[in-house]
Amino acid sequence: MYLTYKEYMKKKYGEALYSITVDLDLGCPSRCSFCPTHGSRSAQSMDASSVEEQIKVGIAFAKKRYKAKRFMLYLQAYTNTFSSLKEQKKTYSKLLKLYKFDAISIGTRPDCLSDETLAYLKELNKEIDVYIDLGVQTLNDKTLQNINRGHDSKSSIEAIKKLQHYGIKVFSHIIVGFEGESREDWSKTVKKLVALNVDGFKIHNLHIVKNTPLHVEYKKREFKTYNEYEYAEELIHLLRLIPNSIPILRIATDTPKKDLIAPKWQMSKGEFGKYVKDTLEYRYGKSDVNHNFWSKKYKDYYYPKSGAQKQAKELFIAKSNLKQRLESKDIRLLDIGYGFGINSFEALKIKSKNSLFITALDQDARIAKLDKRIDFIVGDIRYTLPKLKDKFDVIFLDPFDEEKNQEMVSIEVFKILKKLLHTDGVIVTSTSLNSTKERFEDVGFKVKIVNIYDIKGLLIS
């Protein structure tokens, strides 16, 4: 998977260090288009009037909320080396005397690291672990110019090399989703930073914050921002490029809702983290399903006691009239919740002069038995389903466990299915829950309950 910051800290310090963020209000030499007027100050310290109070409030909050015992001083907002060396020494010395911190992390820019500052940080690093949180953002020079960054990619590369020369660890901060960039651009950025042997990554999606220059531009024309499913796909691609020896400090932001213009996510930061972790496990982890189709994750069998083939033949194939449909024309079948592929494989056994075209969707690629006759698409259906353009004659919907896979039986999904289904098409599900039936009816479907021994389902048209 990937090395989390918490795991990295536990290996280094024996336990996680909780970051106490402090805003020194030092400003920046150039204000980026995405940067809010309060920099990146934490929510916990937003109302504190002094740095002393920010530290006091931050530590009290961490001890109460997270039972934290050890701390890192984090100078997060703006550019914390954007002052004279004399002022830096005075400020850092004062702050580090306020509490026994185990480390200090300093947020800054590539163009604000003078040789004098680097020499001082090298000496400070002998007293306390020093980390530089370096705002690289992207190594695309055109983008850096467009966002008014004030430096080029060469400055970032040189700053990283200098920091390493002085023995200071550097965490690179990058943003995914700048207008005009694509997966190729942020992949190039990550690959180059990995080649430079940076000590960690902070990654998040581009978001539009109220009253920023980017907000002004967004009001003129609403350019694309990434929803959680789209961004997760890009993030997972990038995480696969980063060796698991390099910690990932951040994968999302927590901009206050009152300040966030776009994108508006349904998931919280914590929910998104779990979603990414689960998706990585589904695609690249080892299957937890044994030869009896028992799932350790769900603590249940994937199929009814009557058997998977019986369910495929007597529920999905028989109730959809798939054989009869194939006698009159070519059929497009959408198999959602593909799993082991048994429903699709049984459908392919039907002999007909006409053709059966199958598109299959599933999140868990570990258990899928693939076939070149099936167009298999891996991913959360909230991401993959809206991308489908073809209409389907038959749709199989097999959510397995509605409580754990609620996204598969949501009214939003059913609305998309309504658009994807031909007017004379049919949907067959392996669930007969009343709540699911009612959601289908709310969208405008006609629904019948099906009972075959211990096999239950719905027939929707």
CSV table of C-alpha atoms in Angstrom, one decimal:
chain,number,residue,atom,x,y,z
A,1,MET,CA,0.0,0.0,0.0
A,2,TYR,CA,1.8,3.2,1.2
A,3,LEU,CA,3.7,4.3,4.3
A,4,THR,CA,1.6,6.7,6.3
A,5,TYR,CA,3.1,9.6,8.2
A,6,LYS,CA,1.9,8.1,11.5
A,7,GLU,CA,3.6,4.8,10.7
A,8,TYR,CA,6.8,6.7,9.8
A,9,MET,CA,6.8,8.6,13.0
A,10,LYS,CA,6.2,5.5,15.1
A,11,LYS,CA,9.2,3.9,13.5
A,12,LYS,CA,11.4,6.9,14.1
A,13,TYR,CA,10.2,8.1,17.5
A,14,GLY,CA,8.4,5.1,19.0
A,15,GLU,CA,5.1,6.8,18.8
A,16,ALA,CA,3.4,9.4,16.5
A,17,LEU,CA,4.2,13.1,17.0
A,18,TYR,CA,1.2,15.3,16.9
A,19,SER,CA,1.8,18.6,14.9
A,20,ILE,CA,1.1,21.8,16.8
A,21,THR,CA,0.6,24.4,14.1
A,22,VAL,CA,1.7,28.0,14.6
A,23,ASP,CA,1.0,31.0,12.3
A,24,LEU,CA,3.8,33.5,12.4
A,25,ASP,CA,2.1,35.7,9.9
A,26,LEU,CA,5.3,36.3,8.0
A,27,GLY,CA,3.7,36.6,4.6
A,28,CYS,CA,5.1,35.5,1.2
A,29,PRO,CA,7.2,37.1,-1.5
A,30,SER,CA,4.5,36.2,-4.1
A,31,ARG,CA,0.9,35.3,-3.4
A,32,CYS,CA,-0.2,32.2,-5.3
A,33,SER,CA,-3.6,32.3,-7.0
A,34,PHE,CA,-4.9,29.4,-4.8
A,35,CYS,CA,-3.6,30.8,-1.5
A,36,PRO,CA,-6.2,32.2,1.1
A,37,THR,CA,-5.5,35.4,3.0
A,38,HIS,CA,-4.8,33.4,6.2
A,39,GLY,CA,-2.3,31.1,4.6
A,40,SER,CA,-2.9,27.5,5.8
A,41,ARG,CA,-3.5,28.1,9.4
A,42,SER,CA,-5.1,25.3,11.4
A,43,ALA,CA,-8.7,25.5,12.5
A,44,GLN,CA,-7.7,24.8,16.2
A,45,SER,CA,-5.5,27.9,16.3
A,46,MET,CA,-7.6,30.2,14.2
A,47,ASP,CA,-8.9,32.3,17.1
A,48,ALA,CA,-5.7,32.4,19.1
A,49,SER,CA,-4.3,35.9,19.4
A,50,SER,CA,-0.6,35.1,20.0
A,51,VAL,CA,1.8,32.3,19.1
A,52,GLU,CA,2.0,31.4,22.8
A,53,GLU,CA,-1.8,30.9,22.9
A,54,GLN,CA,-1.7,29.0,19.6
A,55,ILE,CA,0.7,26.5,21.1
A,56,LYS,CA,-1.2,26.3,24.4
A,57,VAL,CA,-4.5,25.7,22.6
A,58,GLY,CA,-3.0,23.3,20.1
A,59,ILE,CA,-1.4,21.1,22.8
A,60,ALA,CA,-4.5,21.1,25.0
A,61,PHE,CA,-6.7,20.1,22.1
A,62,ALA,CA,-4.3,17.3,21.0
A,63,LYS,CA,-4.0,15.8,24.5
A,64,LYS,CA,-7.8,15.8,25.0
A,65,ARG,CA,-8.9,14.7,21.5
A,66,TYR,CA,-6.1,12.3,20.6
A,67,LYS,CA,-4.4,11.5,23.9
A,68,ALA,CA,-1.2,12.9,22.3
A,69,LYS,CA,2.0,12.7,24.4
A,70,ARG,CA,4.7,14.0,22.1
A,71,PHE,CA,4.7,16.9,19.7
A,72,MET,CA,6.2,18.5,16.7
A,73,LEU,CA,6.1,22.3,16.3
A,74,TYR,CA,4.7,23.0,12.8
A,75,LEU,CA,5.2,26.4,11.3
A,76,GLN,CA,2.6,26.0,8.6
A,77,ALA,CA,1.0,29.1,7.2
A,78,TYR,CA,2.8,31.3,4.7
A,79,THR,CA,6.6,31.3,4.2
A,80,ASN,CA,8.3,30.8,7.5
A,81,THR,CA,11.8,31.7,6.3
A,82,PHE,CA,10.6,35.0,4.8
A,83,SER,CA,12.4,37.2,7.3
A,84,SER,CA,15.9,38.1,8.3
A,85,LEU,CA,18.2,35.4,9.7
A,86,LYS,CA,18.3,37.4,12.9
A,87,GLU,CA,14.5,37.3,13.2
A,88,GLN,CA,14.3,33.6,12.3
A,89,LYS,CA,16.8,32.7,15.1
A,90,LYS,CA,15.0,34.9,17.6
A,91,THR,CA,11.5,33.5,16.7
A,92,TYR,CA,12.5,29.8,16.5
A,93,SER,CA,14.4,30.0,19.8
A,94,LYS,CA,11.5,31.6,21.5
A,95,LEU,CA,9.0,29.1,20.3
A,96,LEU,CA,11.1,26.0,21.1
A,97,LYS,CA,11.5,27.2,24.7
A,98,LEU,CA,7.7,27.2,25.2
A,99,TYR,CA,7.4,23.4,25.2
A,100,LYS,CA,9.7,20.3,24.9
A,101,PHE,CA,9.1,19.5,21.2
A,102,ASP,CA,10.6,16.5,19.6
A,103,ALA,CA,10.9,18.1,16.2
A,104,ILE,CA,10.1,21.2,14.2
A,105,SER,CA,8.6,21.4,10.7
A,106,ILE,CA,9.0,24.6,8.8
A,107,GLY,CA,6.7,25.4,5.8
A,108,THR,CA,8.5,27.5,3.2
A,109,ARG,CA,9.1,28.0,-0.5
A,110,PRO,CA,12.0,27.0,-2.7
A,111,ASP,CA,13.0,30.7,-3.4
A,112,CYS,CA,13.2,31.6,0.3
A,113,LEU,CA,16.1,29.5,1.5
A,114,SER,CA,19.2,31.5,1.6
A,115,ASP,CA,22.6,29.9,2.3
A,116,GLU,CA,22.6,31.7,5.7
A,117,THR,CA,19.2,30.3,6.6
A,118,LEU,CA,20.3,26.8,5.5
A,119,ALA,CA,23.5,27.0,7.6
A,120,TYR,CA,21.4,28.0,10.6
A,121,LEU,CA,18.9,25.2,10.1
A,122,LYS,CA,21.9,22.8,9.9
A,123,GLU,CA,23.0,23.9,13.3
A,124,LEU,CA,19.4,23.8,14.7
A,125,ASN,CA,19.1,20.3,13.3
A,126,LYS,CA,21.8,19.2,15.8
A,127,GLU,CA,19.6,20.3,18.7
A,128,ILE,CA,16.2,19.1,17.4
A,129,ASP,CA,15.0,17.3,14.3
A,130,VAL,CA,14.3,19.8,11.6
A,131,TYR,CA,11.9,19.1,8.6
A,132,ILE,CA,11.3,21.5,5.8
A,133,ASP,CA,7.7,21.4,4.3
A,134,LEU,CA,8.6,22.6,0.8
A,135,GLY,CA,5.9,24.0,-1.4
A,136,VAL,CA,6.8,22.6,-4.8
A,137,GLN,CA,3.2,22.4,-6.0
A,138,THR,CA,4.2,21.3,-9.6
A,139,LEU,CA,7.3,21.1,-11.7
A,140,ASN,CA,5.4,22.4,-14.8
A,141,ASP,CA,6.9,25.8,-15.4
A,142,LYS,CA,3.8,27.0,-17.4
A,143,THR,CA,1.5,26.2,-14.5
A,144,LEU,CA,3.9,27.9,-12.0
A,145,GLN,CA,3.7,31.0,-14.1
A,146,ASN,CA,-0.1,30.8,-14.4
A,147,ILE,CA,-0.6,30.5,-10.6
A,148,ASN,CA,1.8,33.4,-9.9
A,149,ARG,CA,4.1,31.2,-8.0
A,150,GLY,CA,7.1,33.5,-8.4
A,151,HIS,CA,9.7,30.8,-9.1
A,152,ASP,CA,10.3,28.1,-11.6
A,153,SER,CA,10.8,24.3,-11.4
A,154,LYS,CA,14.6,24.7,-11.3
A,155,SER,CA,14.3,26.6,-8.1
A,156,SER,CA,12.4,23.7,-6.5
A,157,ILE,CA,15.0,21.2,-7.6
A,158,GLU,CA,17.9,23.3,-6.5
A,159,ALA,CA,16.3,23.9,-3.1
A,160,ILE,CA,15.8,20.2,-2.5
A,161,LYS,CA,19.4,19.5,-3.4
A,162,LYS,CA,20.7,22.3,-1.1
A,163,LEU,CA,18.5,21.0,1.8
A,164,GLN,CA,19.9,17.6,1.4
A,165,HIS,CA,23.5,18.9,1.2
A,166,TYR,CA,22.9,20.6,4.6
A,167,GLY,CA,21.5,17.3,6.0
A,168,ILE,CA,17.9,18.6,6.4
A,169,LYS,CA,14.9,16.4,5.6
A,170,VAL,CA,12.5,17.8,3.0
A,171,PHE,CA,8.8,17.0,2.6
A,172,SER,CA,7.5,18.0,-0.9
A,173,HIS,CA,4.0,19.5,-1.1
A,174,ILE,CA,2.3,19.0,-4.5
A,175,ILE,CA,-1.2,19.8,-5.8
A,176,VAL,CA,-3.1,17.7,-8.3
A,177,GLY,CA,-5.6,19.2,-10.7
A,178,PHE,CA,-4.2,22.5,-11.8
A,179,GLU,CA,-6.0,23.7,-15.0
A,180,GLY,CA,-4.0,22.7,-18.1
A,181,GLU,CA,-2.3,19.8,-16.4
A,182,SER,CA,-3.1,16.1,-16.7
A,183,ARG,CA,-2.0,12.8,-15.2
A,184,GLU,CA,1.1,13.0,-17.3
A,185,ASP,CA,2.1,16.3,-15.6
A,186,TRP,CA,1.7,15.3,-12.0
A,187,SER,CA,3.2,11.9,-12.7
A,188,LYS,CA,6.3,13.7,-14.1
A,189,THR,CA,6.4,15.8,-10.9
A,190,VAL,CA,6.2,12.9,-8.6
A,191,LYS,CA,8.7,10.8,-10.5
A,192,LYS,CA,11.2,13.6,-10.5
A,193,LEU,CA,10.8,14.2,-6.8
A,194,VAL,CA,11.2,10.5,-6.1
A,195,ALA,CA,14.4,10.5,-8.2
A,196,LEU,CA,15.6,13.4,-6.0
A,197,ASN,CA,15.1,11.2,-2.9
A,198,VAL,CA,12.8,13.6,-1.1
A,199,ASP,CA,11.9,12.4,2.5
A,200,GLY,CA,8.1,12.6,2.2
A,201,PHE,CA,5.1,13.8,0.2
A,202,LYS,CA,2.1,15.9,0.9
A,203,ILE,CA,-0.5,15.6,-1.9
A,204,HIS,CA,-3.9,17.2,-2.2
A,205,ASN,CA,-6.3,18.2,-4.9
A,206,LEU,CA,-6.7,21.7,-6.2
A,207,HIS,CA,-9.5,23.4,-4.3
A,208,ILE,CA,-11.0,26.9,-4.8
A,209,VAL,CA,-11.0,28.9,-1.6
A,210,LYS,CA,-13.2,31.9,-1.1
A,211,ASN,CA,-11.7,35.3,-1.9
A,212,THR,CA,-8.6,34.1,-3.5
A,213,PRO,CA,-7.4,35.1,-7.0
A,214,LEU,CA,-8.4,31.6,-8.1
A,215,HIS,CA,-11.9,32.2,-6.8
A,216,VAL,CA,-12.1,35.4,-8.9
A,217,GLU,CA,-11.1,33.4,-12.0
A,218,TYR,CA,-13.5,30.6,-11.1
A,219,LYS,CA,-16.4,33.0,-11.0
A,220,LYS,CA,-15.6,34.1,-14.5
A,221,ARG,CA,-15.5,30.5,-15.8
A,222,GLU,CA,-16.1,27.4,-13.8
A,223,PHE,CA,-13.1,25.3,-14.8
A,224,LYS,CA,-12.9,21.6,-13.8
A,225,THR,CA,-12.2,20.6,-10.2
A,226,TYR,CA,-12.0,16.9,-9.1
A,227,ASN,CA,-14.7,15.2,-7.1
A,228,GLU,CA,-13.5,12.6,-4.5
A,229,TYR,CA,-13.8,9.7,-6.9
A,230,GLU,CA,-11.9,11.4,-9.8
A,231,TYR,CA,-9.2,12.6,-7.4
A,232,ALA,CA,-8.9,9.2,-5.8
A,233,GLU,CA,-8.1,7.7,-9.1
A,234,GLU,CA,-5.3,10.2,-9.8
A,235,LEU,CA,-4.0,9.9,-6.2
A,236,ILE,CA,-3.9,6.1,-6.4
A,237,HIS,CA,-1.9,6.3,-9.6
A,238,LEU,CA,0.6,8.6,-7.9
A,239,LEU,CA,0.9,6.5,-4.8
A,240,ARG,CA,1.8,3.6,-6.9
A,241,LEU,CA,4.8,5.6,-8.2
A,242,ILE,CA,6.1,6.4,-4.8
A,243,PRO,CA,8.3,3.7,-3.0
A,244,ASN,CA,6.7,2.5,0.2
A,245,SER,CA,9.8,3.6,2.1
A,246,ILE,CA,8.8,7.3,1.6
A,247,PRO,CA,6.0,8.5,3.9
A,248,ILE,CA,2.8,10.2,2.7
A,249,LEU,CA,2.0,13.0,5.1
A,250,ARG,CA,-1.2,14.1,3.5
A,251,ILE,CA,-3.6,13.0,0.8
A,252,ALA,CA,-6.4,15.5,1.2
A,253,THR,CA,-7.1,18.9,2.8
A,254,ASP,CA,-9.6,20.1,5.4
A,255,THR,CA,-10.5,23.5,4.3
A,256,PRO,CA,-13.4,24.8,6.3
A,257,LYS,CA,-16.7,24.4,4.5
A,258,LYS,CA,-17.6,28.1,4.9
A,259,ASP,CA,-14.4,29.0,2.9
A,260,LEU,CA,-14.6,26.2,0.3
A,261,ILE,CA,-16.1,27.1,-3.1
A,262,ALA,CA,-15.2,23.9,-5.1
A,263,PRO,CA,-15.1,21.0,-5.3
A,264,LYS,CA,-17.8,20.1,-2.7
A,265,TRP,CA,-17.2,16.6,-1.6
A,266,GLN,CA,-19.7,14.3,0.2
A,267,MET,CA,-16.9,12.5,2.0
A,268,SER,CA,-15.0,13.9,5.0
A,269,LYS,CA,-11.2,13.9,5.1
A,270,GLY,CA,-11.3,10.8,7.2
A,271,GLU,CA,-13.8,9.0,5.0
A,272,PHE,CA,-11.7,9.8,2.0
A,273,GLY,CA,-8.6,8.4,3.6
A,274,LYS,CA,-10.5,5.1,4.3
A,275,TYR,CA,-11.9,5.0,0.8
A,276,VAL,CA,-8.4,5.3,-0.7
A,277,LYS,CA,-7.0,2.7,1.6
A,278,ASP,CA,-9.9,0.3,0.8
A,279,THR,CA,-9.5,0.9,-2.9
A,280,LEU,CA,-5.8,0.1,-2.8
A,281,GLU,CA,-6.5,-3.1,-0.9
A,282,TYR,CA,-9.2,-4.1,-3.4
A,283,ARG,CA,-7.0,-3.6,-6.4
A,284,TYR,CA,-3.6,-4.5,-5.2
A,285,GLY,CA,-3.9,-6.4,-2.0
A,286,LYS,CA,-4.3,-10.1,-1.5
A,287,SER,CA,-7.9,-11.5,-1.6
A,288,ASP,CA,-9.4,-12.4,1.8
A,289,VAL,CA,-11.9,-14.9,0.1
A,290,ASN,CA,-11.2,-18.6,0.5
A,291,HIS,CA,-12.2,-21.4,-1.8
A,292,ASN,CA,-15.6,-21.6,-0.1
A,293,PHE,CA,-16.4,-18.0,-1.1
A,294,TRP,CA,-16.2,-16.9,2.5
A,295,SER,CA,-15.2,-13.3,3.0
A,296,LYS,CA,-13.2,-12.4,6.1
A,297,LYS,CA,-14.1,-8.7,5.5
A,298,TYR,CA,-17.8,-9.2,5.5
A,299,LYS,CA,-17.9,-12.4,7.6
A,300,ASP,CA,-20.3,-14.0,5.3
A,301,TYR,CA,-20.5,-16.1,2.1
A,302,TYR,CA,-20.6,-14.3,-1.2
A,303,TYR,CA,-23.5,-16.4,-2.4
A,304,PRO,CA,-26.7,-18.1,-1.0
A,305,LYS,CA,-26.6,-21.7,0.3
A,306,SER,CA,-28.2,-22.8,-2.9
A,307,GLY,CA,-25.1,-21.9,-4.8
A,308,ALA,CA,-23.6,-19.2,-7.0
A,309,GLN,CA,-24.5,-21.0,-10.3
A,310,LYS,CA,-28.1,-21.6,-9.2
A,311,GLN,CA,-28.4,-17.9,-8.3
A,312,ALA,CA,-26.9,-16.9,-11.7
A,313,LYS,CA,-29.2,-19.2,-13.7
A,314,GLU,CA,-32.5,-19.0,-11.8
A,315,LEU,CA,-32.4,-15.4,-10.7
A,316,PHE,CA,-30.2,-13.2,-13.0
A,317,ILE,CA,-30.5,-15.1,-16.3
A,318,ALA,CA,-34.0,-16.6,-16.0
A,319,LYS,CA,-35.7,-13.5,-14.6
A,320,SER,CA,-34.1,-11.2,-17.1
A,321,ASN,CA,-35.3,-13.4,-20.0
A,322,LEU,CA,-31.8,-13.1,-21.3
A,323,LYS,CA,-32.0,-16.2,-23.5
A,324,GLN,CA,-35.2,-15.1,-25.1
A,325,ARG,CA,-33.8,-11.6,-25.7
A,326,LEU,CA,-30.8,-13.0,-27.4
A,327,GLU,CA,-33.0,-14.9,-29.8
A,328,SER,CA,-34.3,-11.6,-31.3
A,329,LYS,CA,-31.2,-9.3,-31.3
A,330,ASP,CA,-27.7,-8.5,-30.0
A,331,ILE,CA,-27.8,-7.7,-26.2
A,332,ARG,CA,-25.7,-5.4,-24.1
A,333,LEU,CA,-25.4,-6.6,-20.5
A,334,LEU,CA,-24.1,-4.6,-17.6
A,335,ASP,CA,-22.9,-6.7,-14.7
A,336,ILE,CA,-22.5,-4.6,-11.5
A,337,GLY,CA,-20.8,-6.3,-8.6
A,338,TYR,CA,-19.0,-8.7,-11.0
A,339,GLY,CA,-17.2,-10.5,-8.1
A,340,PHE,CA,-16.0,-13.9,-9.3
A,341,GLY,CA,-17.8,-13.3,-12.7
A,342,ILE,CA,-20.2,-16.3,-12.3
A,343,ASN,CA,-23.2,-14.3,-13.5
A,344,SER,CA,-21.4,-13.2,-16.6
A,345,PHE,CA,-19.9,-16.6,-17.3
A,346,GLU,CA,-23.2,-18.3,-17.1
A,347,ALA,CA,-24.7,-15.7,-19.4
A,348,LEU,CA,-21.9,-16.4,-21.9
A,349,LYS,CA,-22.9,-20.1,-22.0
A,350,ILE,CA,-26.2,-19.2,-23.8
A,351,LYS,CA,-25.9,-20.3,-27.4
A,352,SER,CA,-27.4,-17.9,-29.9
A,353,LYS,CA,-26.9,-16.6,-33.4
A,354,ASN,CA,-26.8,-13.1,-31.9
A,355,SER,CA,-24.1,-11.6,-29.8
A,356,LEU,CA,-23.9,-10.8,-26.1
A,357,PHE,CA,-21.7,-7.8,-25.1
A,358,ILE,CA,-20.9,-7.6,-21.4
A,359,THR,CA,-19.6,-4.7,-19.4
A,360,ALA,CA,-18.7,-5.6,-15.9
A,361,LEU,CA,-18.0,-3.3,-12.9
A,362,ASP,CA,-16.4,-4.1,-9.6
A,363,GLN,CA,-14.3,-2.5,-6.9
A,364,ASP,CA,-12.5,-5.7,-5.9
A,365,ALA,CA,-10.1,-6.7,-8.7
A,366,ARG,CA,-8.4,-9.4,-6.5
A,367,ILE,CA,-11.2,-12.0,-6.9
A,368,ALA,CA,-12.2,-11.2,-10.5
A,369,LYS,CA,-11.8,-14.0,-13.0
A,370,LEU,CA,-11.4,-12.1,-16.3
A,371,ASP,CA,-12.3,-13.1,-19.8
A,372,LYS,CA,-11.5,-11.3,-23.1
A,373,ARG,CA,-15.2,-11.4,-23.9
A,374,ILE,CA,-16.0,-9.2,-21.0
A,375,ASP,CA,-15.1,-5.5,-20.7
A,376,PHE,CA,-14.1,-5.3,-17.1
A,377,ILE,CA,-13.8,-1.9,-15.4
A,378,VAL,CA,-12.4,-1.7,-11.9
A,379,GLY,CA,-13.4,1.1,-9.5
A,380,ASP,CA,-16.1,2.4,-7.2
A,381,ILE,CA,-19.3,2.5,-9.2
A,382,ARG,CA,-19.9,6.1,-8.1
A,383,TYR,CA,-16.9,6.9,-10.3
A,384,THR,CA,-17.2,4.3,-13.1
A,385,LEU,CA,-20.9,4.2,-13.7
A,386,PRO,CA,-21.4,7.9,-14.7
A,387,LYS,CA,-18.6,7.3,-17.3
A,388,LEU,CA,-20.6,4.7,-19.3
A,389,LYS,CA,-22.2,6.1,-22.5
A,390,ASP,CA,-23.9,3.0,-23.9
A,391,LYS,CA,-27.4,1.9,-23.1
A,392,PHE,CA,-28.0,-1.6,-21.8
A,393,ASP,CA,-30.8,-4.2,-22.4
A,394,VAL,CA,-30.1,-6.1,-19.2
A,395,ILE,CA,-28.5,-5.0,-15.9
A,396,PHE,CA,-27.4,-7.3,-13.2
A,397,LEU,CA,-27.0,-5.6,-9.8
A,398,ASP,CA,-25.3,-7.7,-7.1
A,399,PRO,CA,-24.5,-5.6,-4.0
A,400,PHE,CA,-23.8,-8.7,-1.8
A,401,ASP,CA,-24.1,-6.8,1.5
A,402,GLU,CA,-26.3,-3.7,1.3
A,403,GLU,CA,-25.2,-2.3,4.7
A,404,LYS,CA,-21.5,-2.5,3.8
A,405,ASN,CA,-22.0,-1.5,0.1
A,406,GLN,CA,-24.6,1.2,0.5
A,407,GLU,CA,-23.3,3.1,-2.5
A,408,MET,CA,-24.5,0.3,-4.8
A,409,VAL,CA,-28.1,0.7,-3.7
A,410,SER,CA,-28.3,4.5,-3.4
A,411,ILE,CA,-30.9,6.6,-5.1
A,412,GLU,CA,-28.1,8.4,-7.0
A,413,VAL,CA,-26.9,5.1,-8.5
A,414,PHE,CA,-30.5,4.2,-9.4
A,415,LYS,CA,-31.0,7.5,-11.2
A,416,ILE,CA,-27.9,6.7,-13.4
A,417,LEU,CA,-29.3,3.2,-14.1
A,418,LYS,CA,-32.5,4.8,-15.2
A,419,LYS,CA,-30.6,6.7,-17.9
A,420,LEU,CA,-28.5,3.7,-18.9
A,421,LEU,CA,-31.4,1.2,-19.3
A,422,HIS,CA,-33.2,0.8,-22.6
A,423,THR,CA,-36.9,1.6,-22.4
A,424,ASP,CA,-37.7,-2.2,-22.8
A,425,GLY,CA,-34.7,-3.2,-20.6
A,426,VAL,CA,-34.7,-4.9,-17.2
A,427,ILE,CA,-32.7,-4.8,-14.0
A,428,VAL,CA,-32.3,-7.9,-11.8
A,429,THR,CA,-30.9,-7.5,-8.3
A,430,SER,CA,-29.8,-10.0,-5.6
A,431,THR,CA,-31.4,-7.9,-2.9
A,432,SER,CA,-35.0,-7.8,-1.9
A,433,LEU,CA,-34.8,-5.3,1.0
A,434,ASN,CA,-37.9,-3.1,1.2
A,435,SER,CA,-35.7,0.1,1.4
A,436,THR,CA,-34.0,-0.8,-1.9
A,437,LYS,CA,-37.3,-1.6,-3.5
A,438,GLU,CA,-38.7,1.8,-2.4
A,439,ARG,CA,-35.7,3.6,-3.8
A,440,PHE,CA,-36.1,2.0,-7.2
A,441,GLU,CA,-39.8,3.0,-7.1
A,442,ASP,CA,-38.9,6.6,-6.1
A,443,VAL,CA,-36.8,6.9,-9.3
A,444,GLY,CA,-39.7,5.7,-11.4
A,445,PHE,CA,-39.1,2.0,-11.8
A,446,LYS,CA,-41.7,-0.8,-11.6
A,447,VAL,CA,-40.5,-3.4,-9.1
A,448,LYS,CA,-41.4,-7.1,-8.4
A,449,ILE,CA,-40.1,-9.2,-5.6
A,450,VAL,CA,-38.6,-12.6,-6.6
A,451,ASN,CA,-38.2,-15.6,-4.2
A,452,ILE,CA,-36.5,-18.8,-5.3
A,453,TYR,CA,-35.7,-21.1,-2.3
A,454,ASP,CA,-33.2,-19.0,-0.3
A,455,ILE,CA,-32.5,-16.8,-3.4
A,456,LYS,CA,-34.2,-13.5,-3.2
A,457,GLY,CA,-34.1,-10.5,-5.5
A,458,LEU,CA,-35.9,-7.8,-7.3
A,459,LEU,CA,-37.1,-7.5,-10.9
A,460,ILE,CA,-37.0,-3.9,-12.1
A,461,SER,CA,-38.3,-2.5,-15.3
